[in-house]
Short mmCIF file of C-alpha atoms and ligand atoms in Angstrom, two decimals:
data_model
loop_
_atom_site.label_atom_id
_atom_site.label_comp_id
_atom_site.label_asym_id
_atom_site.label_seq_id
_atom_site.Cartn_x
_atom_site.Cartn_y
_atom_site.Cartn_z
CA MET A 270 -124.16 -129.63 34.91
CA GLN A 271 -122.61 -126.42 36.23
CA ILE A 272 -119.25 -125.64 34.70
CA VAL A 273 -116.74 -122.92 35.48
CA VAL A 274 -113.91 -122.22 33.07
CA ILE A 275 -110.98 -120.21 34.43
CA GLY A 276 -109.21 -118.20 31.72
CA THR A 277 -110.82 -116.81 28.55
CA GLY A 278 -107.87 -117.24 26.21
CA TYR A 279 -108.15 -119.33 23.09
CA VAL A 280 -108.75 -122.67 24.77
CA GLY A 281 -110.89 -121.34 27.64
CA LEU A 282 -113.22 -119.27 25.49
CA VAL A 283 -113.75 -121.94 22.85
CA THR A 284 -114.19 -124.68 25.48
CA GLY A 285 -116.64 -122.68 27.59
CA THR A 286 -118.67 -121.61 24.58
CA CYS A 287 -118.83 -125.13 23.15
CA PHE A 288 -119.88 -126.62 26.51
CA ALA A 289 -122.70 -124.04 26.59
CA GLU A 290 -123.61 -124.99 23.02
CA LEU A 291 -123.89 -128.58 24.23
CA GLY A 292 -126.48 -127.40 26.75
CA MET A 293 -124.44 -126.96 29.93
CA ASP A 294 -124.51 -123.93 32.23
CA VAL A 295 -121.14 -122.28 31.88
CA VAL A 296 -119.47 -119.36 33.60
CA CYS A 297 -116.19 -118.15 32.11
CA VAL A 298 -113.96 -116.30 34.56
CA ASP A 299 -111.08 -113.99 33.73
CA LYS A 300 -109.27 -111.40 35.86
CA ASP A 301 -108.94 -109.14 32.82
CA LYS A 302 -111.80 -106.72 33.44
CA SER A 303 -111.83 -105.15 29.99
CA LYS A 304 -111.89 -108.57 28.32
CA ILE A 305 -114.88 -109.64 30.41
CA GLU A 306 -116.71 -106.36 29.79
CA GLY A 307 -116.05 -106.81 26.07
CA LEU A 308 -117.26 -110.41 26.06
CA ARG A 309 -120.46 -109.36 27.81
CA LYS A 310 -121.05 -106.98 24.90
CA GLY A 311 -120.24 -109.72 22.39
CA ILE A 312 -116.72 -108.43 21.58
CA ILE A 313 -114.54 -111.50 20.94
CA PRO A 314 -110.86 -110.85 21.69
CA ILE A 315 -109.59 -113.37 19.08
CA TYR A 316 -110.38 -114.07 15.46
CA GLU A 317 -111.94 -117.52 15.23
CA PRO A 318 -114.48 -118.31 12.52
CA GLY A 319 -117.98 -118.90 13.95
CA LEU A 320 -117.09 -118.14 17.57
CA ASP A 321 -118.78 -114.73 17.78
CA ALA A 322 -122.18 -116.07 16.69
CA MET A 323 -121.92 -119.01 19.10
CA VAL A 324 -121.00 -116.76 22.03
CA GLU A 325 -123.88 -114.43 21.23
CA ALA A 326 -126.46 -117.22 20.91
CA ASN A 327 -125.46 -118.98 24.13
CA ALA A 328 -125.14 -115.77 26.12
CA ALA A 329 -128.63 -114.78 24.92
CA ALA A 330 -129.95 -118.20 25.97
CA GLY A 331 -128.53 -117.58 29.46
CA ARG A 332 -126.20 -120.61 29.36
CA LEU A 333 -122.96 -118.66 28.98
CA LYS A 334 -121.87 -115.96 31.42
CA PHE A 335 -118.69 -113.96 31.83
CA VAL A 336 -117.46 -112.77 35.23
CA GLU A 337 -114.25 -111.35 36.72
CA ALA A 338 -114.09 -113.32 39.97
CA LEU A 339 -114.48 -116.93 41.02
CA GLU A 340 -116.23 -116.02 44.25
CA GLY A 341 -119.98 -116.38 43.90
CA VAL A 342 -119.83 -118.79 40.94
CA VAL A 343 -117.26 -121.50 41.66
CA GLU A 344 -119.14 -122.64 44.79
CA GLN A 345 -121.89 -124.14 42.59
CA ALA A 346 -119.61 -125.75 40.00
CA ASP A 347 -119.56 -129.52 39.44
CA ALA A 348 -116.48 -129.17 37.26
CA ILE A 349 -113.90 -126.40 37.19
CA PHE A 350 -111.72 -126.26 34.06
CA ILE A 351 -108.41 -124.45 34.33
CA ALA A 352 -107.56 -122.96 30.95
CA VAL A 353 -104.98 -120.32 31.84
CA GLY A 354 -101.71 -119.81 29.99
CA THR A 355 -98.65 -122.00 30.53
CA PRO A 356 -96.02 -119.92 28.72
CA THR A 357 -92.43 -121.01 28.26
CA ARG A 358 -90.45 -120.06 31.36
CA ARG A 359 -87.46 -117.84 30.65
CA GLY A 360 -84.16 -119.64 31.00
CA ASP A 361 -85.12 -123.31 31.05
CA GLY A 362 -87.90 -123.80 28.48
CA TYR A 363 -90.18 -125.39 31.07
CA ALA A 364 -93.88 -124.53 31.25
CA ASP A 365 -94.49 -121.67 33.67
CA LEU A 366 -97.23 -122.97 35.97
CA GLN A 367 -97.72 -119.88 38.13
CA TYR A 368 -101.15 -119.09 36.62
CA VAL A 369 -102.27 -122.70 36.95
CA TYR A 370 -101.33 -122.80 40.64
CA ALA A 371 -102.95 -119.42 41.29
CA ALA A 372 -106.19 -120.80 39.77
CA VAL A 373 -105.89 -124.03 41.79
CA ASP A 374 -105.49 -122.04 45.03
CA GLU A 375 -108.46 -119.81 44.35
CA ALA A 376 -110.71 -122.69 43.29
CA ALA A 377 -109.68 -124.99 46.16
CA ALA A 378 -110.49 -122.31 48.71
CA LEU A 379 -114.08 -121.96 47.46
CA ALA A 380 -115.23 -125.06 45.56
CA LYS A 381 -117.94 -127.35 46.91
CA SER A 382 -117.09 -130.78 48.22
CA GLY A 383 -116.76 -133.37 45.45
CA ALA A 384 -116.15 -130.89 42.61
CA VAL A 385 -113.77 -131.94 39.85
CA LEU A 386 -110.80 -129.67 39.14
CA VAL A 387 -109.68 -130.25 35.57
CA THR A 388 -106.53 -128.96 33.87
CA LYS A 389 -107.31 -127.99 30.28
CA SER A 390 -104.11 -125.99 30.03
CA THR A 391 -101.19 -127.99 28.66
CA VAL A 392 -99.14 -128.97 31.71
CA PRO A 393 -96.00 -131.10 32.14
CA PRO A 394 -96.31 -134.73 33.24
CA GLY A 395 -96.65 -134.90 36.99
CA THR A 396 -98.54 -131.61 37.38
CA GLY A 397 -101.79 -133.36 38.37
CA ALA A 398 -99.97 -135.11 41.20
CA GLU A 399 -98.42 -131.81 42.27
CA ILE A 400 -101.83 -130.14 42.27
CA LYS A 401 -103.22 -132.92 44.47
CA ALA A 402 -100.33 -132.57 46.91
CA ARG A 403 -100.71 -128.80 46.95
CA ILE A 404 -104.42 -128.97 47.76
CA ALA A 405 -103.84 -131.57 50.48
CA ASP A 406 -101.16 -129.34 51.99
CA LYS A 407 -102.76 -125.89 51.71
CA TYR A 408 -106.48 -126.76 51.84
CA PRO A 409 -106.71 -129.96 53.91
CA ASP A 410 -110.48 -129.56 54.30
CA ALA A 411 -111.16 -129.34 50.56
CA VAL A 412 -112.59 -132.50 48.95
CA LEU A 413 -111.70 -132.03 45.29
CA HIS A 414 -110.97 -134.52 42.52
CA VAL A 415 -108.12 -133.61 40.21
CA ALA A 416 -108.29 -134.51 36.51
CA SER A 417 -106.48 -133.77 33.27
CA ASN A 418 -108.35 -133.12 30.03
CA PRO A 419 -105.95 -131.86 27.34
CA GLU A 420 -107.32 -129.87 24.44
CA PHE A 421 -106.37 -130.66 20.84
CA LEU A 422 -108.20 -127.91 18.97
CA ARG A 423 -106.48 -125.94 16.22
CA GLU A 424 -106.80 -122.22 15.75
CA GLY A 425 -108.98 -121.39 12.77
CA SER A 426 -111.00 -124.59 13.04
CA ALA A 427 -111.42 -124.63 16.81
CA ILE A 428 -115.19 -125.08 16.95
CA GLY A 429 -115.24 -127.98 14.48
CA ASP A 430 -112.30 -129.57 16.30
CA PHE A 431 -114.11 -129.27 19.62
CA MET A 432 -117.46 -130.54 18.39
CA ARG A 433 -116.10 -133.35 16.18
CA PRO A 434 -112.77 -134.35 17.71
CA ASP A 435 -110.92 -137.50 16.68
CA ARG A 436 -110.85 -138.27 20.37
CA VAL A 437 -111.48 -136.82 23.80
CA VAL A 438 -108.82 -137.74 26.34
CA PHE A 439 -109.14 -137.35 30.07
CA GLY A 440 -107.16 -138.68 32.99
CA THR A 441 -108.59 -139.23 36.44
CA ASP A 442 -107.79 -141.20 39.57
CA HIS A 443 -111.26 -141.35 41.09
CA PRO A 444 -114.52 -142.86 39.75
CA LYS A 445 -116.46 -139.69 40.63
CA ALA A 446 -114.19 -137.55 38.44
CA GLU A 447 -114.41 -140.08 35.59
CA HIS A 448 -118.20 -140.11 35.88
CA VAL A 449 -118.47 -136.29 35.75
CA LEU A 450 -116.18 -136.02 32.72
CA LYS A 451 -117.98 -138.84 30.92
CA GLU A 452 -121.26 -137.02 31.48
CA ILE A 453 -119.84 -133.74 30.20
CA TYR A 454 -118.53 -135.35 27.01
CA TYR A 455 -121.48 -137.67 26.51
CA PRO A 456 -122.93 -135.50 23.65
CA LEU A 457 -119.72 -136.05 21.63
CA GLU A 458 -119.72 -139.81 22.08
CA ASP A 459 -121.47 -140.53 18.77
CA ASN A 460 -118.79 -138.99 16.58
CA SER A 461 -115.57 -139.42 18.54
CA THR A 462 -113.73 -141.81 20.82
CA ILE A 463 -113.81 -140.95 24.51
CA PHE A 464 -110.63 -142.26 26.07
CA ALA A 465 -110.40 -142.33 29.87
CA THR A 466 -106.96 -142.97 31.31
CA GLU A 467 -104.65 -142.02 34.16
CA ILE A 468 -103.84 -138.39 34.90
CA ILE A 469 -100.16 -138.60 34.01
CA ALA A 470 -100.95 -140.47 30.78
CA ALA A 471 -103.36 -137.72 29.70
CA GLU A 472 -100.66 -135.14 30.42
CA ILE A 473 -98.08 -137.01 28.35
CA ILE A 474 -100.55 -137.66 25.50
CA LYS A 475 -100.90 -133.94 24.88
CA TYR A 476 -97.15 -133.33 24.64
CA ALA A 477 -96.51 -136.50 22.67
CA ALA A 478 -99.26 -135.64 20.14
CA ASN A 479 -97.92 -132.14 19.53
CA ALA A 480 -94.31 -133.35 19.38
CA PHE A 481 -95.28 -136.06 16.90
CA LEU A 482 -97.12 -133.61 14.63
CA ALA A 483 -94.19 -131.18 14.85
CA THR A 484 -91.92 -134.08 13.87
CA LYS A 485 -94.03 -134.83 10.81
CA ILE A 486 -93.76 -131.22 9.67
CA ALA A 487 -90.02 -130.94 10.33
CA PHE A 488 -89.53 -134.23 8.52
CA ILE A 489 -91.41 -133.23 5.37
CA ASN A 490 -89.60 -129.88 5.38
CA GLU A 491 -86.25 -131.68 5.29
CA VAL A 492 -87.55 -133.94 2.51
CA ALA A 493 -88.56 -130.73 0.69
CA ASP A 494 -84.95 -129.54 0.86
CA LEU A 495 -83.87 -132.83 -0.65
CA CYS A 496 -86.50 -132.47 -3.39
CA GLU A 497 -85.21 -129.00 -4.26
CA ALA A 498 -81.69 -130.38 -4.64
CA ALA A 499 -82.79 -133.53 -6.47
CA ASP A 500 -85.32 -131.83 -8.77
CA ALA A 501 -88.37 -133.65 -7.38
CA ASN A 502 -91.76 -132.48 -6.16
CA VAL A 503 -92.32 -132.77 -2.39
CA GLN A 504 -96.10 -132.80 -2.86
CA ASP A 505 -95.73 -136.04 -4.79
CA ILE A 506 -93.58 -137.47 -2.00
CA ALA A 507 -96.10 -136.39 0.65
CA ARG A 508 -98.92 -138.01 -1.30
CA GLY A 509 -96.92 -141.12 -2.00
CA ILE A 510 -96.06 -141.72 1.63
CA GLY A 511 -99.32 -140.37 3.06
CA LEU A 512 -101.38 -142.96 1.20
CA ASP A 513 -99.86 -145.49 3.58
CA HIS A 514 -102.39 -145.46 6.43
CA ARG A 515 -99.63 -146.09 8.92
CA ILE A 516 -98.17 -142.71 7.96
CA GLY A 517 -101.33 -140.76 7.07
CA SER A 518 -101.64 -137.83 4.68
CA LYS A 519 -102.17 -135.02 7.18
CA PHE A 520 -99.49 -132.64 8.45
CA LEU A 521 -97.23 -133.34 5.52
CA GLN A 522 -97.49 -129.89 3.98
CA ALA A 523 -93.98 -128.51 3.54
CA GLY A 524 -93.60 -124.81 4.27
CA PRO A 525 -91.69 -122.12 6.15
CA GLY A 526 -91.61 -124.06 9.44
CA TYR A 527 -94.22 -124.49 12.15
CA GLY A 528 -95.20 -121.70 14.54
CA GLY A 529 -98.15 -120.90 16.77
CA SER A 530 -98.93 -121.00 20.43
CA CYS A 531 -98.50 -124.76 20.90
CA PHE A 532 -95.88 -126.65 18.87
CA PRO A 533 -92.88 -124.42 19.67
CA LYS A 534 -93.82 -124.07 23.35
CA ASP A 535 -94.87 -127.66 23.92
CA THR A 536 -91.87 -129.27 22.22
CA LEU A 537 -89.54 -127.22 24.45
CA ALA A 538 -91.53 -128.10 27.57
CA PHE A 539 -91.55 -131.78 26.54
CA LEU A 540 -87.76 -131.72 26.25
CA GLU A 541 -87.51 -130.16 29.69
CA ALA A 542 -89.92 -132.76 31.11
CA GLY A 543 -87.70 -135.47 29.60
CA LYS A 544 -84.70 -134.01 31.40
CA ARG A 545 -86.56 -133.98 34.69
CA PHE A 546 -87.30 -137.67 34.30
CA GLY A 547 -83.71 -138.31 33.20
CA VAL A 548 -84.70 -139.21 29.64
CA ASP A 549 -83.08 -137.82 26.51
CA LEU A 550 -85.80 -137.01 23.94
CA SER A 551 -83.23 -136.57 21.20
CA ILE A 552 -85.67 -136.83 18.27
CA VAL A 553 -87.76 -133.96 19.62
CA GLU A 554 -84.58 -131.99 20.27
CA GLN A 555 -83.59 -132.36 16.64
CA VAL A 556 -87.07 -131.35 15.47
CA VAL A 557 -86.85 -128.10 17.46
CA LYS A 558 -83.40 -127.38 16.02
CA SER A 559 -84.45 -128.23 12.46
CA ASN A 560 -87.52 -125.99 12.67
CA ASP A 561 -85.58 -123.07 14.19
CA GLU A 562 -83.00 -123.31 11.42
CA ARG A 563 -85.71 -123.43 8.79
CA LYS A 564 -87.31 -120.23 10.04
CA ASP A 565 -83.91 -118.54 10.31
CA GLY A 566 -83.09 -119.50 6.71
CA LEU A 567 -86.14 -117.87 5.10
CA ALA A 568 -84.44 -114.54 4.40
CA ASP A 569 -81.71 -116.41 2.50
CA ARG A 570 -84.32 -117.95 0.22
CA ILE A 571 -85.49 -114.47 -0.72
CA ALA A 572 -81.98 -113.02 -0.96
CA LYS A 573 -80.99 -115.80 -3.39
CA THR A 574 -83.56 -114.56 -5.90
CA ILE A 575 -82.18 -111.03 -5.93
CA ASP A 576 -78.41 -111.57 -6.11
CA ASP A 577 -78.03 -111.97 -2.36
CA ASP A 578 -78.23 -108.25 -1.81
CA LEU A 579 -81.25 -107.14 0.18
CA SER A 580 -79.97 -103.71 1.10
CA GLY A 581 -82.38 -101.03 -0.10
CA LYS A 582 -84.54 -103.62 -1.87
CA THR A 583 -88.29 -103.62 -1.35
CA ILE A 584 -89.68 -106.98 -0.27
CA ALA A 585 -93.42 -107.62 -0.23
CA LEU A 586 -94.78 -110.12 2.28
CA LEU A 587 -98.24 -111.61 1.87
CA GLY A 588 -99.30 -113.08 5.21
CA LEU A 589 -97.75 -112.59 8.63
CA THR A 590 -99.75 -114.87 10.93
CA PHE A 591 -98.36 -118.33 11.73
CA LYS A 592 -101.08 -119.91 9.59
CA ALA A 593 -104.30 -118.87 7.85
CA ASP A 594 -107.65 -118.15 9.53
CA THR A 595 -106.16 -116.69 12.67
CA ASP A 596 -104.87 -113.30 13.80
CA ASP A 597 -102.22 -115.01 15.92
CA MET A 598 -98.59 -114.08 15.30
CA ARG A 599 -97.04 -116.18 18.04
CA GLU A 600 -93.83 -117.88 16.85
CA SER A 601 -94.81 -117.09 13.27
CA PRO A 602 -92.08 -117.75 10.69
CA ALA A 603 -92.78 -114.15 9.60
CA ILE A 604 -91.08 -112.93 12.79
CA ASN A 605 -87.72 -114.50 11.93
CA LEU A 606 -88.12 -113.38 8.34
CA VAL A 607 -88.99 -109.74 9.03
CA ASN A 608 -86.21 -109.36 11.60
CA GLU A 609 -83.60 -110.79 9.24
CA LEU A 610 -84.80 -108.81 6.22
CA HIS A 611 -84.69 -105.68 8.35
CA ASN A 612 -81.16 -106.49 9.61
CA ARG A 613 -80.02 -106.80 6.02
CA GLY A 614 -81.42 -103.40 5.10
CA ALA A 615 -84.54 -104.42 3.14
CA ILE A 616 -87.66 -102.25 2.95
CA ILE A 617 -90.56 -104.48 3.98
CA GLN A 618 -94.13 -103.95 2.74
CA ALA A 619 -96.61 -106.39 4.25
CA TYR A 620 -100.27 -107.30 4.21
CA ASP A 621 -102.18 -109.86 6.26
CA PRO A 622 -105.98 -110.19 6.25
CA GLN A 623 -106.27 -110.49 10.05
CA GLY A 624 -102.85 -110.12 11.63
CA MET A 625 -102.03 -106.43 11.03
CA GLU A 626 -102.81 -105.17 14.52
CA GLU A 627 -100.75 -107.89 16.21
CA ALA A 628 -97.96 -107.38 13.70
CA LYS A 629 -97.75 -103.66 14.46
CA GLY A 630 -97.13 -104.48 18.12
CA ILE A 631 -94.32 -106.88 17.21
CA PHE A 632 -92.57 -105.14 14.30
CA GLY A 633 -93.22 -101.44 14.96
CA ASP A 634 -91.68 -99.36 12.18
CA LYS A 635 -89.64 -102.23 10.67
CA VAL A 636 -92.57 -102.80 8.32
CA ILE A 637 -94.69 -100.65 6.03
CA TYR A 638 -98.24 -101.88 6.70
CA CYS A 639 -100.49 -102.16 3.66
CA ASP A 640 -104.27 -102.42 3.39
CA THR A 641 -104.29 -104.81 0.44
CA ALA A 642 -102.07 -107.35 -1.28
CA TYR A 643 -101.77 -104.99 -4.27
CA CYS A 644 -100.55 -102.13 -2.11
CA ALA A 645 -97.91 -104.46 -0.60
CA VAL A 646 -96.44 -105.51 -3.96
CA GLU A 647 -96.01 -102.00 -5.33
CA ASN A 648 -92.42 -101.48 -6.58
CA ALA A 649 -91.28 -104.65 -4.83
CA HIS A 650 -88.14 -106.47 -6.00
CA ALA A 651 -89.48 -109.73 -4.58
CA LEU A 652 -92.78 -111.01 -3.24
CA ALA A 653 -92.89 -113.77 -0.62
CA VAL A 654 -96.10 -115.61 0.33
CA VAL A 655 -95.67 -116.41 4.03
CA THR A 656 -99.18 -117.48 5.07
CA GLU A 657 -101.61 -119.62 3.08
CA TRP A 658 -104.63 -117.29 3.21
CA ASN A 659 -107.26 -118.28 0.65
CA GLU A 660 -107.58 -114.74 -0.66
CA PHE A 661 -103.97 -114.84 -1.90
CA LYS A 662 -104.86 -117.69 -4.25
CA ALA A 663 -107.25 -115.34 -6.02
CA VAL A 664 -104.80 -112.45 -6.38
CA ASN A 665 -104.55 -111.22 -9.97
CA LEU A 666 -100.96 -112.16 -10.75
CA GLU A 667 -100.92 -110.32 -14.10
CA ARG A 668 -101.71 -107.12 -12.23
CA VAL A 669 -99.20 -107.95 -9.49
CA LYS A 670 -96.46 -108.39 -12.07
CA THR A 671 -97.08 -105.00 -13.63
CA MET A 672 -96.88 -103.36 -10.22
CA MET A 673 -93.60 -104.92 -9.09
CA ALA A 674 -90.11 -103.55 -9.74
CA ALA A 675 -88.95 -107.09 -10.56
CA PRO A 676 -91.15 -110.18 -10.98
CA ASN A 677 -89.64 -112.45 -8.28
CA LEU A 678 -92.15 -114.62 -6.47
CA ILE A 679 -91.12 -116.83 -3.54
CA ASP A 680 -94.03 -119.04 -2.58
CA LEU A 681 -93.31 -120.40 0.92
CA ARG A 682 -96.72 -122.17 1.02
CA ASN A 683 -96.87 -123.69 -2.46
CA LEU A 684 -100.08 -121.79 -3.23
CA PHE A 685 -99.47 -121.40 -6.93
CA ASP A 686 -98.98 -123.67 -9.92
CA PRO A 687 -95.30 -123.25 -10.93
CA GLN A 688 -95.95 -123.62 -14.65
CA ARG A 689 -98.74 -121.06 -14.75
CA VAL A 690 -96.80 -118.50 -12.70
CA ARG A 691 -93.71 -118.89 -14.86
CA GLU A 692 -95.81 -118.52 -18.01
CA LEU A 693 -96.92 -115.16 -16.65
CA GLY A 694 -93.27 -114.13 -16.61
CA PHE A 695 -92.40 -114.52 -12.94
CA SER A 696 -89.14 -115.89 -11.66
CA TYR A 697 -90.76 -118.37 -9.27
CA SER A 698 -89.49 -120.53 -6.44
CA SER A 699 -91.52 -122.57 -4.00
CA ILE A 700 -90.93 -125.19 -1.31
CA GLY A 701 -89.64 -128.59 -2.40
CA ARG A 702 -90.64 -128.13 -6.03
CA SER A 703 -88.60 -127.23 -9.05
C1 LIG B 155 -101.79 -127.21 17.13
C2 LIG B 155 -102.35 -128.64 17.16
O1 LIG B 155 -102.71 -129.04 15.83
C3 LIG B 155 -103.54 -128.72 18.09
O2 LIG B 155 -103.98 -130.07 18.18
C4 LIG B 155 -103.12 -128.22 19.47
O3 LIG B 155 -104.22 -128.21 20.33
C5 LIG B 155 -102.56 -126.83 19.37
O4 LIG B 155 -101.47 -126.81 18.44
P1 LIG B 155 -102.46 -124.89 15.96
O5 LIG B 155 -101.20 -124.35 16.59
O6 LIG B 155 -103.71 -124.11 16.05
O7 LIG B 155 -102.78 -126.36 16.56
O8 LIG B 155 -102.15 -125.07 14.40
P2 LIG B 155 -101.85 -126.26 13.39
O9 LIG B 155 -102.88 -126.24 12.34
O10 LIG B 155 -101.58 -127.53 14.06
O11 LIG B 155 -100.50 -125.72 12.74
C6 LIG B 155 -99.32 -125.49 13.53
C7 LIG B 155 -98.19 -125.03 12.65
O12 LIG B 155 -97.76 -126.07 11.79
C8 LIG B 155 -98.53 -123.85 11.73
O13 LIG B 155 -97.44 -122.97 11.69
C9 LIG B 155 -98.77 -124.50 10.37
O14 LIG B 155 -98.53 -123.63 9.30
C10 LIG B 155 -97.74 -125.62 10.43
N1 LIG B 155 -98.08 -126.76 9.57
C11 LIG B 155 -99.17 -127.53 9.82
C12 LIG B 155 -97.24 -127.07 8.48
O15 LIG B 155 -96.25 -126.38 8.23
N2 LIG B 155 -97.55 -128.16 7.71
C13 LIG B 155 -98.62 -128.95 7.94
O16 LIG B 155 -98.82 -129.92 7.21
C14 LIG B 155 -99.47 -128.63 9.04
#
């Protein structure tokens, strides 16, 4: 099976590498020359545990190649996966499909007859039909089958998610396309469900899954607020409801609000898709609002612990990325927090194990960048844990306390045991726990 993957972003690079790992011949294509040159030398542009070794092994075995142009490789492909970005379009929140259509045009002009053109990128419902119409209009001689194969992998556990997914979903409208995709995913059949459906259903499944997970998080975050007011522990509530299999225990971790490259973007695009079909997705709308408000309220949580006056106070932040095990800062709650702390005149000292380079590009001189957690807490009037990196759990809190100007600890990820931290002399607040 010859596979071409267009786009070497998160999804494209992980997908291409994992297909190669499963024994297929894969060429990953990206217009970004420096990225491709780097990948050829084994330089991975993202931080994803295990990916570098897998790229190296498959490149060495000759199954994984990186090139800058489709011409010369796409002509042999049985399946062409489009994994380019679909960012939020300015103004209306809809997914910007310009990169998808550019990839479709290039592939349709060159691909062999009978090849399957698969959208891996998250695209709004109806995009597959639009791609078909576009090819029929612009490339009437091309015989291509269009398919949708949404990706559900999470950053930080992307390889495991790809190799052992709960399910693989693809949508097709031609037996040939279904056959090719079944063959590609055959190696995963033993440990996951392969679900073949219609193209538009596959497109909606991706948005509905992300919107549902975002809803779970927004929901437990609101329950956490209730727990804080009612003197209850949200972790007990999450466990108590999660033991019901109809609800499930996952994605019930209360925190500073969801971020990342998918939930914020896909919920907005889902809302816009609803509008286009004349349907009011009011639950999703409320989830977006609730999550935005949560992220905007983080600075208040910190201010509350130091008499509401942040001006001239030093605030230490541990973690800046939107979650642990990634260097990704996209839509991170830390962005709202840093901007608001800065607006209120705070001095911000921050440390993140992987996100410092990205953070520098976003925050510039709003933040003092520290090399360690201990450097970040020096003379701080409050310390907020923003990301749940494992290494923060092992921080020596006795030492931290002696280094701070005042022992205020705001744990936005519930990393620490309240009783233990208070016994050490901290004034401690966390999420949904008294
Ligand atoms: C998500 C989806 O999980 C994945 O299926 C899809 O393909 C891409 O989007 P990702 O963005 O990598 O993956 O991260 P995920 O682990 O889902 O977390 C998203 C956000 O939700 C993070 O900000 C995380 O901190 C937050 N979250 C997650 C919670 O606040 N509580 C939880 O219980 C789970």
